[in-house]
mmCIF file with all atom_site columns, C-alpha atoms in Angstrom:
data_model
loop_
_atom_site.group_PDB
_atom_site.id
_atom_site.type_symbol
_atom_site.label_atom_id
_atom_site.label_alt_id
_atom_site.label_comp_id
_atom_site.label_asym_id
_atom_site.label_entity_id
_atom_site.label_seq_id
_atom_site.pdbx_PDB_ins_code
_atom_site.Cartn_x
_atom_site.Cartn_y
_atom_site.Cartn_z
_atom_site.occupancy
_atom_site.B_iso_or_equiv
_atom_site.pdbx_formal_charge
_atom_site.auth_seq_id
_atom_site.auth_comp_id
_atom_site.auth_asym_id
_atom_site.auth_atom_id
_atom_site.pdbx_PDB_model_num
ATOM 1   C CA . UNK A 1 1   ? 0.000   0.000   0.000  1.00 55.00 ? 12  UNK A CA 1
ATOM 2   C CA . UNK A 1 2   ? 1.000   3.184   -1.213 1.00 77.00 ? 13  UNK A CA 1
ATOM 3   C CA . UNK A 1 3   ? -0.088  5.215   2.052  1.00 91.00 ? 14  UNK A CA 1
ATOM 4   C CA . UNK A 1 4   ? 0.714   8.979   1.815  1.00 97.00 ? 15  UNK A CA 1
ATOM 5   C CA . UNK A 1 5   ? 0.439   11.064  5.390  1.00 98.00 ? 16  UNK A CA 1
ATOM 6   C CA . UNK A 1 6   ? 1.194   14.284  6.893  1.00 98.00 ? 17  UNK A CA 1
ATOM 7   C CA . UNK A 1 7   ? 3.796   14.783  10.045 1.00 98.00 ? 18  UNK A CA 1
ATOM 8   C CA . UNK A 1 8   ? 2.691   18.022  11.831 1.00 98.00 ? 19  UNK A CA 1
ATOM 9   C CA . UNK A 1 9   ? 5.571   19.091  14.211 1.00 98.00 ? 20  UNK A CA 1
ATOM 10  C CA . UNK A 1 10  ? 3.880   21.596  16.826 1.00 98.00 ? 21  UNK A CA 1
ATOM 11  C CA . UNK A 1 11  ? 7.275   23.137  17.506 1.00 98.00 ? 22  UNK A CA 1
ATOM 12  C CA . UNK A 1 12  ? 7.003   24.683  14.314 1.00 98.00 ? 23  UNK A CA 1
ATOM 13  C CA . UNK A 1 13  ? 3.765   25.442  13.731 1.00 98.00 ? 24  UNK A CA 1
ATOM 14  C CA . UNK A 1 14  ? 3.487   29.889  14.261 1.00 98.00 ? 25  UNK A CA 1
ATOM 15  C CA . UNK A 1 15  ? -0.520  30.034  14.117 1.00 97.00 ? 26  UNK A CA 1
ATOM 16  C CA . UNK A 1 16  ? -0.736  31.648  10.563 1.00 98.00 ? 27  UNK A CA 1
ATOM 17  C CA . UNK A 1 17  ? -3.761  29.650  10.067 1.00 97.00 ? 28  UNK A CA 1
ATOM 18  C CA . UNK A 1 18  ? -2.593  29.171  6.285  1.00 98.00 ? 29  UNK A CA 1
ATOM 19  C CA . UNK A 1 19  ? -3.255  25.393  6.408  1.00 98.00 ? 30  UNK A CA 1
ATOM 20  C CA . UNK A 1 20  ? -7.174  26.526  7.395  1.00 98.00 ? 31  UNK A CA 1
ATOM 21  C CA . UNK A 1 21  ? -7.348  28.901  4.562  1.00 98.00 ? 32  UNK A CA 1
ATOM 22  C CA . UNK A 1 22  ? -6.026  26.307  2.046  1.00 98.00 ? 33  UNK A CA 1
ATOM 23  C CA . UNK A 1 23  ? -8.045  23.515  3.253  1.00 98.00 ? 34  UNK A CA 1
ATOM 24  C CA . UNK A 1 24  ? -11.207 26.179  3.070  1.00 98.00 ? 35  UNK A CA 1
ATOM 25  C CA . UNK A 1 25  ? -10.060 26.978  -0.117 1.00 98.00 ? 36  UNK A CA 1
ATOM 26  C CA . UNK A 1 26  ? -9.574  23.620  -1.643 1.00 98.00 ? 37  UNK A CA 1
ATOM 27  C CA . UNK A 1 27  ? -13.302 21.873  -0.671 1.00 97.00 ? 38  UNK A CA 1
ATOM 28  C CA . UNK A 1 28  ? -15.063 24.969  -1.475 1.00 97.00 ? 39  UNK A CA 1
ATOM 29  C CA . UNK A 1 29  ? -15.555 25.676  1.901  1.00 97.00 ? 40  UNK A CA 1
ATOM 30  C CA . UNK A 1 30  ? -17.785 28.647  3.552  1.00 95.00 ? 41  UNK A CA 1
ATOM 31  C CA . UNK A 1 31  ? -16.507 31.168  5.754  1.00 94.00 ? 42  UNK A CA 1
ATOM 32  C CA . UNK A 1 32  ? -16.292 29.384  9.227  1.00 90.00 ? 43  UNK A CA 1
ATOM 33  C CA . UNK A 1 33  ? -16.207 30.610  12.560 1.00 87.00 ? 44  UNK A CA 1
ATOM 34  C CA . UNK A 1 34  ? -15.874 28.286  15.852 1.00 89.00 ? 45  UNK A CA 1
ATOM 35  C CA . UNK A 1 35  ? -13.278 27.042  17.938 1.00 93.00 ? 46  UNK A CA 1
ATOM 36  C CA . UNK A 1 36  ? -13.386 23.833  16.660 1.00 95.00 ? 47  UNK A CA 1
ATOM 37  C CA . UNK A 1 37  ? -13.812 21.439  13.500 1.00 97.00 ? 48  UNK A CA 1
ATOM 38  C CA . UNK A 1 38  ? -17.231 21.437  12.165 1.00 96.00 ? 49  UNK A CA 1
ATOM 39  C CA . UNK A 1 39  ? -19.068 20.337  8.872  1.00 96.00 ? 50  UNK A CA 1
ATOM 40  C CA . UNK A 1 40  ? -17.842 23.369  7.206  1.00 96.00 ? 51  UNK A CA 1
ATOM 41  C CA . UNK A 1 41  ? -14.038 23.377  8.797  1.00 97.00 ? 52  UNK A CA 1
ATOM 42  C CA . UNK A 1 42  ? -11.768 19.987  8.432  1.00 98.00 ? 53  UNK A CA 1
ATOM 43  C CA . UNK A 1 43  ? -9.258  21.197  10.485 1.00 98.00 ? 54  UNK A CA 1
ATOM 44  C CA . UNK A 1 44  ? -8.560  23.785  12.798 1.00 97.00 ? 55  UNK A CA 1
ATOM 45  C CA . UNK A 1 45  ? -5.084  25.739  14.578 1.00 97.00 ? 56  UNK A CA 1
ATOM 46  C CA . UNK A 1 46  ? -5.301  25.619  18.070 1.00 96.00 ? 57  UNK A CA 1
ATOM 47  C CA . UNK A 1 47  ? -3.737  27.820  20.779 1.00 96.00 ? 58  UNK A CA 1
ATOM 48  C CA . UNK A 1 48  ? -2.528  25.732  23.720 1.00 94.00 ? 59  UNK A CA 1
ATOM 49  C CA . UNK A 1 49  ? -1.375  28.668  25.900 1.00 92.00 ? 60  UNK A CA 1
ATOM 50  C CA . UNK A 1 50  ? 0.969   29.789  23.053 1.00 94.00 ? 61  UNK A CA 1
ATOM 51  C CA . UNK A 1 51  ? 1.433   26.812  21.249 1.00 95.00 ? 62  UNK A CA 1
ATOM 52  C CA . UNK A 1 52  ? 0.196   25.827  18.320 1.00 97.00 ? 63  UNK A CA 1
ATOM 53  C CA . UNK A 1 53  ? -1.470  22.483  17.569 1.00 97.00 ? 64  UNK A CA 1
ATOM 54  C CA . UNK A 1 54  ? -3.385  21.395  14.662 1.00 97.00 ? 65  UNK A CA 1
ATOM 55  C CA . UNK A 1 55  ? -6.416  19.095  14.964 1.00 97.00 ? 66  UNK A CA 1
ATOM 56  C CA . UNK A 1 56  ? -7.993  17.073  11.416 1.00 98.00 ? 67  UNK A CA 1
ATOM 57  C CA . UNK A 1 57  ? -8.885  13.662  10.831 1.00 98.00 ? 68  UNK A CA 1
ATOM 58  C CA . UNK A 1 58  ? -6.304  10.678  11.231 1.00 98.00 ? 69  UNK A CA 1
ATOM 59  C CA . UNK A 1 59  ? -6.533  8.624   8.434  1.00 98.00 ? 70  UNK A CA 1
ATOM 60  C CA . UNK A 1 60  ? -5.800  5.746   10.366 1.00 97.00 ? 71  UNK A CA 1
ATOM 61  C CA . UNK A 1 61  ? -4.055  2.793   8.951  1.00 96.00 ? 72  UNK A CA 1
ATOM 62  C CA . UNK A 1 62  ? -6.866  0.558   9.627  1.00 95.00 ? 73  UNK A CA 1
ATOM 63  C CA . UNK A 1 63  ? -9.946  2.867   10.442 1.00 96.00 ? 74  UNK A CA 1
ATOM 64  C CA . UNK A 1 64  ? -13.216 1.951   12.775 1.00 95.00 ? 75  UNK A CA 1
ATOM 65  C CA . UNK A 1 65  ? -14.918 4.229   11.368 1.00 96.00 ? 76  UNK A CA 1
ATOM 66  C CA . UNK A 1 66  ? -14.879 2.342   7.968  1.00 96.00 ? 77  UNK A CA 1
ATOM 67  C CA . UNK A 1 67  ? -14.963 -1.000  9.801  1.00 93.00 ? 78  UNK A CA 1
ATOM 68  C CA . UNK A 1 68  ? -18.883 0.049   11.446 1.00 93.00 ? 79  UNK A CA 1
ATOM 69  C CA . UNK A 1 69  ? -20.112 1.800   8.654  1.00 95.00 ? 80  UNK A CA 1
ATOM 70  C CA . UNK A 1 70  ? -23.187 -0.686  7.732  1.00 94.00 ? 81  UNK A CA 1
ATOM 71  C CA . UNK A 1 71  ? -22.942 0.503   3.673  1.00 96.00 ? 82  UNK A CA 1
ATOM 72  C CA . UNK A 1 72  ? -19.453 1.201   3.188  1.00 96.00 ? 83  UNK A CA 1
ATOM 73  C CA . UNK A 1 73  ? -19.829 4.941   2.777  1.00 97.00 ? 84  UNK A CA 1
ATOM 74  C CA . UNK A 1 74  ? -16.854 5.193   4.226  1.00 97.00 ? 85  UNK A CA 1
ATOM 75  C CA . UNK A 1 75  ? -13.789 3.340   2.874  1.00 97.00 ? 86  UNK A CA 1
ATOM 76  C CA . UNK A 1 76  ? -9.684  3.230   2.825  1.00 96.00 ? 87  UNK A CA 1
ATOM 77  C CA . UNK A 1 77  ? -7.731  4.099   -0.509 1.00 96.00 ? 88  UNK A CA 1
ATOM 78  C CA . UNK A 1 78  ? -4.392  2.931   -1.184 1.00 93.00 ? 89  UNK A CA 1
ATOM 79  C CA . UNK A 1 79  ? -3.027  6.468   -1.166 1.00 94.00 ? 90  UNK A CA 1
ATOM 80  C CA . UNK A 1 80  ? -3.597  6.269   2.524  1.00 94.00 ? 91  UNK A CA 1
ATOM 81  C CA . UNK A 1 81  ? -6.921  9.079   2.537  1.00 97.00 ? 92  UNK A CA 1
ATOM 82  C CA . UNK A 1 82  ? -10.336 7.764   4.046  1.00 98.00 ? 93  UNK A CA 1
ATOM 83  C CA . UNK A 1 83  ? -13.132 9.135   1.933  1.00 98.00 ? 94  UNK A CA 1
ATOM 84  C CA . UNK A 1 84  ? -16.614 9.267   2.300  1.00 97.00 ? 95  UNK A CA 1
ATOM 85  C CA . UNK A 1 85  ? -19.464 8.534   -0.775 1.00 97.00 ? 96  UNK A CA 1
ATOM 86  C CA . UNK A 1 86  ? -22.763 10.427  0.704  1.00 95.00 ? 97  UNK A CA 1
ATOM 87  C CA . UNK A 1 87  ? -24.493 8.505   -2.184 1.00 96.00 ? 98  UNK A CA 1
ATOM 88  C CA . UNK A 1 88  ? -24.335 5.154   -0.114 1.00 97.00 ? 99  UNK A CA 1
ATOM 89  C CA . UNK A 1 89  ? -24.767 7.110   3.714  1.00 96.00 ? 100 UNK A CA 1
ATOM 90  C CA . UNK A 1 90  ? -27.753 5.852   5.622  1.00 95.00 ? 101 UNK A CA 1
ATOM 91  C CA . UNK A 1 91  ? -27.111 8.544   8.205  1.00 93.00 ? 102 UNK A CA 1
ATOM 92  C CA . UNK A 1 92  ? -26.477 6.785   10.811 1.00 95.00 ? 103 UNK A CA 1
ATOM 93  C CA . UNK A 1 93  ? -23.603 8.549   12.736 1.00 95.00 ? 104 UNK A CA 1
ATOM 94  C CA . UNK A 1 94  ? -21.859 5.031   13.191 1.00 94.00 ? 105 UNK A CA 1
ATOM 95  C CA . UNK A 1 95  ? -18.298 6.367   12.304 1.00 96.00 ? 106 UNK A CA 1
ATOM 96  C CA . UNK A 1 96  ? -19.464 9.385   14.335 1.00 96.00 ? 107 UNK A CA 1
ATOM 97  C CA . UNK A 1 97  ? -19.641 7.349   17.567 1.00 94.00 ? 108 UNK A CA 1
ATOM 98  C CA . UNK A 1 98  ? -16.444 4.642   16.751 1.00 94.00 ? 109 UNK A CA 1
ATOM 99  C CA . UNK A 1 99  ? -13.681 7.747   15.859 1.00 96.00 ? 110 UNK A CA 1
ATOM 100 C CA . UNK A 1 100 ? -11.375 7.833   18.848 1.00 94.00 ? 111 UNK A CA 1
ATOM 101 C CA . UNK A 1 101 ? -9.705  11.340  18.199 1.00 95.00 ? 112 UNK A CA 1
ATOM 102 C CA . UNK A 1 102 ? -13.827 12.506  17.820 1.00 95.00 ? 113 UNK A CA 1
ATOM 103 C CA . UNK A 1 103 ? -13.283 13.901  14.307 1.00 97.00 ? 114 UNK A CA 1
ATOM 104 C CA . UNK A 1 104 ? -16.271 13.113  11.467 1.00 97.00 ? 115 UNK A CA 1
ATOM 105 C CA . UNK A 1 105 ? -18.916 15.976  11.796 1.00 96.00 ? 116 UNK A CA 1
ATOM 106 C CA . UNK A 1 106 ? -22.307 15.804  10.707 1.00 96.00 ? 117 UNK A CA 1
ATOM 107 C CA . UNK A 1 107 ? -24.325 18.381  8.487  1.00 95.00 ? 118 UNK A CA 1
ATOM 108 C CA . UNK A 1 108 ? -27.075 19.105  11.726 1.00 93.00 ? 119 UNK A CA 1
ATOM 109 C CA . UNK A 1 109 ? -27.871 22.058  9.616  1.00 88.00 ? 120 UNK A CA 1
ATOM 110 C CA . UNK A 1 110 ? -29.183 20.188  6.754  1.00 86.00 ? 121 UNK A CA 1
ATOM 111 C CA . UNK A 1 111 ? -32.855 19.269  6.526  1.00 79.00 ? 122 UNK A CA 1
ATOM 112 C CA . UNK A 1 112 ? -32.154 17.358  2.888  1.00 83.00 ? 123 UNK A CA 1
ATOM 113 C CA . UNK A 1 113 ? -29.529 14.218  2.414  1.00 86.00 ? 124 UNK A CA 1
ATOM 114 C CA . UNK A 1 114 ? -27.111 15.529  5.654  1.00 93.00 ? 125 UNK A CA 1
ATOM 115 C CA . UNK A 1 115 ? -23.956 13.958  5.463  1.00 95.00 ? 126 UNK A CA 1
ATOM 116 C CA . UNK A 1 116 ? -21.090 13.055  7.187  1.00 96.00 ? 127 UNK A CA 1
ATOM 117 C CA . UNK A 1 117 ? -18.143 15.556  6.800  1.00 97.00 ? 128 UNK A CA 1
ATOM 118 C CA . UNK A 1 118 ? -14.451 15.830  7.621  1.00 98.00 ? 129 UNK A CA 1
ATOM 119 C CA . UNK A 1 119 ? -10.758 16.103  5.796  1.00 98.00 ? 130 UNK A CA 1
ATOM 120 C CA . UNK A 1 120 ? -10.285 13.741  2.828  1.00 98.00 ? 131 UNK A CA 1
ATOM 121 C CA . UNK A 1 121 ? -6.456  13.983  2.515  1.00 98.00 ? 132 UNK A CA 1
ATOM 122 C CA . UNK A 1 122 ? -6.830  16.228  -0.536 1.00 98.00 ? 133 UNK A CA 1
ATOM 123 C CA . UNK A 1 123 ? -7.457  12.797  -2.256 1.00 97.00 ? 134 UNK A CA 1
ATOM 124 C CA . UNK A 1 124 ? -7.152  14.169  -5.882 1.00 96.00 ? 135 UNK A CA 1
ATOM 125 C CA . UNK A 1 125 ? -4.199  15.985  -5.889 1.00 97.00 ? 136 UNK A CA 1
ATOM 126 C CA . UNK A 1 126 ? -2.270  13.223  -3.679 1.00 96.00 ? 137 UNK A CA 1
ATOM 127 C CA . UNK A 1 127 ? -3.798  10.605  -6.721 1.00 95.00 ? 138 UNK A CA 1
ATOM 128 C CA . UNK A 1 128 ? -2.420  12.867  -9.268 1.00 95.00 ? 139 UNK A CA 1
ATOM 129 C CA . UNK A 1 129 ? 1.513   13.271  -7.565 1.00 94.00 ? 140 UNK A CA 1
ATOM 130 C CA . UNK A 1 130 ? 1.078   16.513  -5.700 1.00 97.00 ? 141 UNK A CA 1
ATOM 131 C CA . UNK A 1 131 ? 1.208   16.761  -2.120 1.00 97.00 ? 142 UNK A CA 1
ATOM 132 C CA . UNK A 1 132 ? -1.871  18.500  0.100  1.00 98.00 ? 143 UNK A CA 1
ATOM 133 C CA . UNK A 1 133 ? -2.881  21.788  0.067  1.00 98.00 ? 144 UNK A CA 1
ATOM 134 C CA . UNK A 1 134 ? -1.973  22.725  3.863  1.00 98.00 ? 145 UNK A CA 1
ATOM 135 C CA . UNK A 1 135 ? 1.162   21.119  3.421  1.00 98.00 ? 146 UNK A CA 1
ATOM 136 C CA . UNK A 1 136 ? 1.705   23.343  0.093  1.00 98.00 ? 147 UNK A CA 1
ATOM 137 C CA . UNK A 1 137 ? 1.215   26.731  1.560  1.00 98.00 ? 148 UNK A CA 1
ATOM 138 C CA . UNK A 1 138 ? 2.921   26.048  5.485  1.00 98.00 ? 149 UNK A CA 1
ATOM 139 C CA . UNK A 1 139 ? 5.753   28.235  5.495  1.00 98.00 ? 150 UNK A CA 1
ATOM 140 C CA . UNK A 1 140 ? 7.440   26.757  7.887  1.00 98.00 ? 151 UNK A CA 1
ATOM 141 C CA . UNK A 1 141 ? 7.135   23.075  6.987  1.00 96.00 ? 152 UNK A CA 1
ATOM 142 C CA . UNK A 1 142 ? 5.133   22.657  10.545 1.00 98.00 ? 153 UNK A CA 1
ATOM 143 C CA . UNK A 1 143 ? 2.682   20.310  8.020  1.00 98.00 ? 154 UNK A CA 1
ATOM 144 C CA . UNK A 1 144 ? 5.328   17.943  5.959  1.00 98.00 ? 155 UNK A CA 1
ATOM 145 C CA . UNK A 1 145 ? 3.689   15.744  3.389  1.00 98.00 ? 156 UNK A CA 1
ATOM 146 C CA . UNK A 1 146 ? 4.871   12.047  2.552  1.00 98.00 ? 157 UNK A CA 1
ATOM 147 C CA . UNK A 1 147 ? 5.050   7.995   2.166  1.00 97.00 ? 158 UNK A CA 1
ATOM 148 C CA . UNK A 1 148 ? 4.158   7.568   5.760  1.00 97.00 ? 159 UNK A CA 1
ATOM 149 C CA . UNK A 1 149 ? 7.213   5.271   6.653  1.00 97.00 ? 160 UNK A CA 1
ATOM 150 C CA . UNK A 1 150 ? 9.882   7.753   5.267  1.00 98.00 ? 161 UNK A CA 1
ATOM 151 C CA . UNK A 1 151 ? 8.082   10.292  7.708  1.00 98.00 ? 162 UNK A CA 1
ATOM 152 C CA . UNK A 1 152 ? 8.303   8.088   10.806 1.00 98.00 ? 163 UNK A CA 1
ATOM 153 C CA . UNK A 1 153 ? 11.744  7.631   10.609 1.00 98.00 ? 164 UNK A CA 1
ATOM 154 C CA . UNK A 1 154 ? 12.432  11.947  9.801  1.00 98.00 ? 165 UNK A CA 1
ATOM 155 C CA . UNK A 1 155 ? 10.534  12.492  13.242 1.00 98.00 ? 166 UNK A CA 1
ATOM 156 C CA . UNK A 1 156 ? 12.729  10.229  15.007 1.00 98.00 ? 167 UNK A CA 1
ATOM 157 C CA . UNK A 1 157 ? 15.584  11.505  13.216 1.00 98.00 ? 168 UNK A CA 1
ATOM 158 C CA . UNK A 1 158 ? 14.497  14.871  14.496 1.00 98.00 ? 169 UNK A CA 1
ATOM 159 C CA . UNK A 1 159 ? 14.477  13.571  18.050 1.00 98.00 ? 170 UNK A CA 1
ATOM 160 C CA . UNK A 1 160 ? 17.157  11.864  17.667 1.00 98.00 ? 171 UNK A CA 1
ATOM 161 C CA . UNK A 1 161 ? 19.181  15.290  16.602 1.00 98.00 ? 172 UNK A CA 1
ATOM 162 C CA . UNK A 1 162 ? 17.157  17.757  19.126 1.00 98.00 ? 173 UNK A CA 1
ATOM 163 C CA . UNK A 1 163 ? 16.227  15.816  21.978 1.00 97.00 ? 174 UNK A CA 1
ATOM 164 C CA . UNK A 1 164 ? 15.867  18.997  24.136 1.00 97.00 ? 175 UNK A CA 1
ATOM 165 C CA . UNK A 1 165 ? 13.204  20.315  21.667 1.00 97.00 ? 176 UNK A CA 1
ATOM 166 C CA . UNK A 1 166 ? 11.146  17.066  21.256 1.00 98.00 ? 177 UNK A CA 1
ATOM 167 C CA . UNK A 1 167 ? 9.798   14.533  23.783 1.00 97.00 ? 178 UNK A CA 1
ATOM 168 C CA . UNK A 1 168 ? 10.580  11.352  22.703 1.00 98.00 ? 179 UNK A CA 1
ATOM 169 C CA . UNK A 1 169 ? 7.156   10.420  21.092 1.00 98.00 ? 180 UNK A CA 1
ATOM 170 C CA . UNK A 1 170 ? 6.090   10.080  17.806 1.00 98.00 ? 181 UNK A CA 1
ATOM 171 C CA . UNK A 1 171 ? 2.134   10.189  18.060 1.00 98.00 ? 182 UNK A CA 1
ATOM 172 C CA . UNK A 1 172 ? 0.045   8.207   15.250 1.00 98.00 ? 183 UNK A CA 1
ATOM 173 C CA . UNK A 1 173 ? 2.691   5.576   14.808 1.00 98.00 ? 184 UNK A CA 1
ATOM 174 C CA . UNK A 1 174 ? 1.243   3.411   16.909 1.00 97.00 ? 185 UNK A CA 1
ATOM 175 C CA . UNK A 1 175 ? -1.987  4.322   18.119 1.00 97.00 ? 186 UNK A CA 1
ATOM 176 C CA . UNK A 1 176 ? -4.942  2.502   16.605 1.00 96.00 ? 187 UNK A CA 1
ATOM 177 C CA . UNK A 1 177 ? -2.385  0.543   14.611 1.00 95.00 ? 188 UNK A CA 1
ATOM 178 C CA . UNK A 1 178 ? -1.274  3.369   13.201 1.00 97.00 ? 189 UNK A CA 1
ATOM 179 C CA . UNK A 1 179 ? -2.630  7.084   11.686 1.00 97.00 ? 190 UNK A CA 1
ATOM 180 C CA . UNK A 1 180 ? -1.670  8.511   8.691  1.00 98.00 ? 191 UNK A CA 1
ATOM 181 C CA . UNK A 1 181 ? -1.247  11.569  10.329 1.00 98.00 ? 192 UNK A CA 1
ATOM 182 C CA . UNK A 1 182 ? 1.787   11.843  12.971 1.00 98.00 ? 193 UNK A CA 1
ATOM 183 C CA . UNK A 1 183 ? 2.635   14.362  15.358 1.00 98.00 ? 194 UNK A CA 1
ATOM 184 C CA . UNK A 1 184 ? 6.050   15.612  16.797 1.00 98.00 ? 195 UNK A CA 1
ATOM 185 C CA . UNK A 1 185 ? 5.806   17.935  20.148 1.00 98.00 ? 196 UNK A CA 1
ATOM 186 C CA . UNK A 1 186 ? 7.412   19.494  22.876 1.00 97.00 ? 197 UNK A CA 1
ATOM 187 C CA . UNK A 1 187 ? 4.451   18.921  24.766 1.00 96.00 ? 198 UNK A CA 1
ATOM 188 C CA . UNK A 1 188 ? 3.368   15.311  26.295 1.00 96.00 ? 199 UNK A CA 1
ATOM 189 C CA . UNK A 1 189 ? 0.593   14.635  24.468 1.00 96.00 ? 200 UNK A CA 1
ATOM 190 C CA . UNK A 1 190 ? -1.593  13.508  27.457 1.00 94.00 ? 201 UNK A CA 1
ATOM 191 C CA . UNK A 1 191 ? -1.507  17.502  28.306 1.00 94.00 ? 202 UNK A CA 1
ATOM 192 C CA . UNK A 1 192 ? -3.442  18.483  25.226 1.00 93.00 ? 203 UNK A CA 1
ATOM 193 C CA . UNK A 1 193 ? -5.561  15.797  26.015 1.00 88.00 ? 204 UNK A CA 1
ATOM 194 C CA . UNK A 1 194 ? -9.303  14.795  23.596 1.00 88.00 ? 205 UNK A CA 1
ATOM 195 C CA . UNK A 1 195 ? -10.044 18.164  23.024 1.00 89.00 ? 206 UNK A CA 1
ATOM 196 C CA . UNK A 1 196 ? -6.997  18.461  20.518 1.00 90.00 ? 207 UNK A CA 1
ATOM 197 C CA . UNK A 1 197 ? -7.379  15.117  19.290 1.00 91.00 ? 208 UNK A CA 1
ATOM 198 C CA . UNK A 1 198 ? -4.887  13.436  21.456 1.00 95.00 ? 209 UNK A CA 1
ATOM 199 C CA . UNK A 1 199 ? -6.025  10.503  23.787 1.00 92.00 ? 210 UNK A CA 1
ATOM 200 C CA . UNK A 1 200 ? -3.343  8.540   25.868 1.00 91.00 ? 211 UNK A CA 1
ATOM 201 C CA . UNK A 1 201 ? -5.819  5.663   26.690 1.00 91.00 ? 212 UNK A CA 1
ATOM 202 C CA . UNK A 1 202 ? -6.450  3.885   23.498 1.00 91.00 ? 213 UNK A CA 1
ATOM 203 C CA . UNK A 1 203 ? -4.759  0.548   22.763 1.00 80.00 ? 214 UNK A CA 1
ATOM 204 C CA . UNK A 1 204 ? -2.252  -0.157  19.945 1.00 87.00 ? 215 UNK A CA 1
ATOM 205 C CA . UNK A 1 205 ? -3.747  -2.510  18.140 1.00 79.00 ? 216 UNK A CA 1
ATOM 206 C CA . UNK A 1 206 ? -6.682  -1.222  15.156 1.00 80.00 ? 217 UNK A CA 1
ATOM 207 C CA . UNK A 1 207 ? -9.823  -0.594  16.803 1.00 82.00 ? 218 UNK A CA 1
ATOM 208 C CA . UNK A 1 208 ? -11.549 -2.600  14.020 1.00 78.00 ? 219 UNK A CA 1
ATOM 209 C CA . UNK A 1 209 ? -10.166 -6.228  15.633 1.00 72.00 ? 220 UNK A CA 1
ATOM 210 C CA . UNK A 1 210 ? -12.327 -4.888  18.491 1.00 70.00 ? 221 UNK A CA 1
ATOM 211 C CA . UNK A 1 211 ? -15.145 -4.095  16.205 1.00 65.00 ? 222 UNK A CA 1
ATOM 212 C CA . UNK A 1 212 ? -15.433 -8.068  14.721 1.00 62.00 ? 223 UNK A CA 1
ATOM 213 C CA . UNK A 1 213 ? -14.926 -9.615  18.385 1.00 63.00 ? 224 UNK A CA 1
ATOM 214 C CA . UNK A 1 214 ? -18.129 -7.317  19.545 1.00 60.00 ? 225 UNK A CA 1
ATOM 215 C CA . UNK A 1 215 ? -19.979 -8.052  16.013 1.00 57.00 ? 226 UNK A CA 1
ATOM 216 C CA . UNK A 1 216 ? -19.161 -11.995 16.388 1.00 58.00 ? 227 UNK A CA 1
#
């Protein structure tokens, strides 16, 4: 599997909210306001008492949400991107309830066809070579695009080189079995806690093995 990813070091990240505008920009996206993601914002800069942290979906490796959906609206490419098809969503809020970083949002607003809504990887410009829009237009390279091994082993090379800067964590490679999305930080993640997407209590193994032992 070909699975692309993002590493979003917070250490870099300087609040610019350029990655917001970009991901606005590229879904056709309203105006949002809010302090967090909604069905109109797929990701969001956060200020943790001056730092910066960056919530969007995961992309896990092997994702519950796709594993409860009853009529696989939801589904893993082999670019690495979960995407959604509204055309087969029975609204049921399944993948709402079985996220553990809390991250699909649902269209409340909607009287006709609501759906489910959240990033999508920029899923046809990573088909078509290119990397994602927020990691296009960061300026500091706070959002780094790439195969998702090669950027496991540049945030442990990172640590490795500055391990006064970074605590020695890399978060997404193992949680869930794995996220396409990784974070480096200066910051145990436990601190920023659910509310930035960061939980230190799930297990390491995908949450979908859990899923089939319930379902069986």
């Amino acid at each position: 599997m070909n699975n692309k990813g993002l590493l979003i070091d917070i250490t870099k990240c300087i609040g610019c909210k350029a990655c917001e505008e970009a991901c606005r920009t590229q879904n056709n996206l309203p105006v949002s306001n809010g302090n967090d993601l909604s069905d109109k914002r797929y990701t969001i800069v956060h200020d943790y008492n001056g730092v910066y942290v960056r919530k969007m979906c995961r992309h896990c490796v092997n994702p519950a949400c796709v594993s409860v959906c009853p009529v696989g609206a939801l589904y893993k490419t082999k670019e690495g991107a979960v995407l959604y098809d509204a055309s087969k969503c029975i609204g049921c809020r399944y993948c709402m309830v079985a996220c553990p970083f809390r991250i699909p949002r649902y269209e409340w607003g909607s009287a006709v066809s609501p759906r489910v809504r959240k990033c999508i990887l920029c899923y046809e410009l990573v088909k078509n070579g290119q990397q994602t829009a927020c990691a296009e237009v960061c300026p500091t390279e706070a959002t780094r695009f790439g195969e998702r091994e090669e950027l496991i082993r540049y945030a442990h090379s990172s640590i490795q080189k500055e391990p006064k800067k970074y605590i020695n964590y890399v978060y997404g490679e193992n949680e869930v079995g794995g996220t396409s999305v990784l974070y480096l930080s200066n910051i145990p993640f436990n601190k920023l806690g659910i509310d930035y997407g960061f939980r230190s209590d799930v297990p390491h193994d995908p949450l979908p093995a859990y899923t089939w032992k319930v379902l069986s």
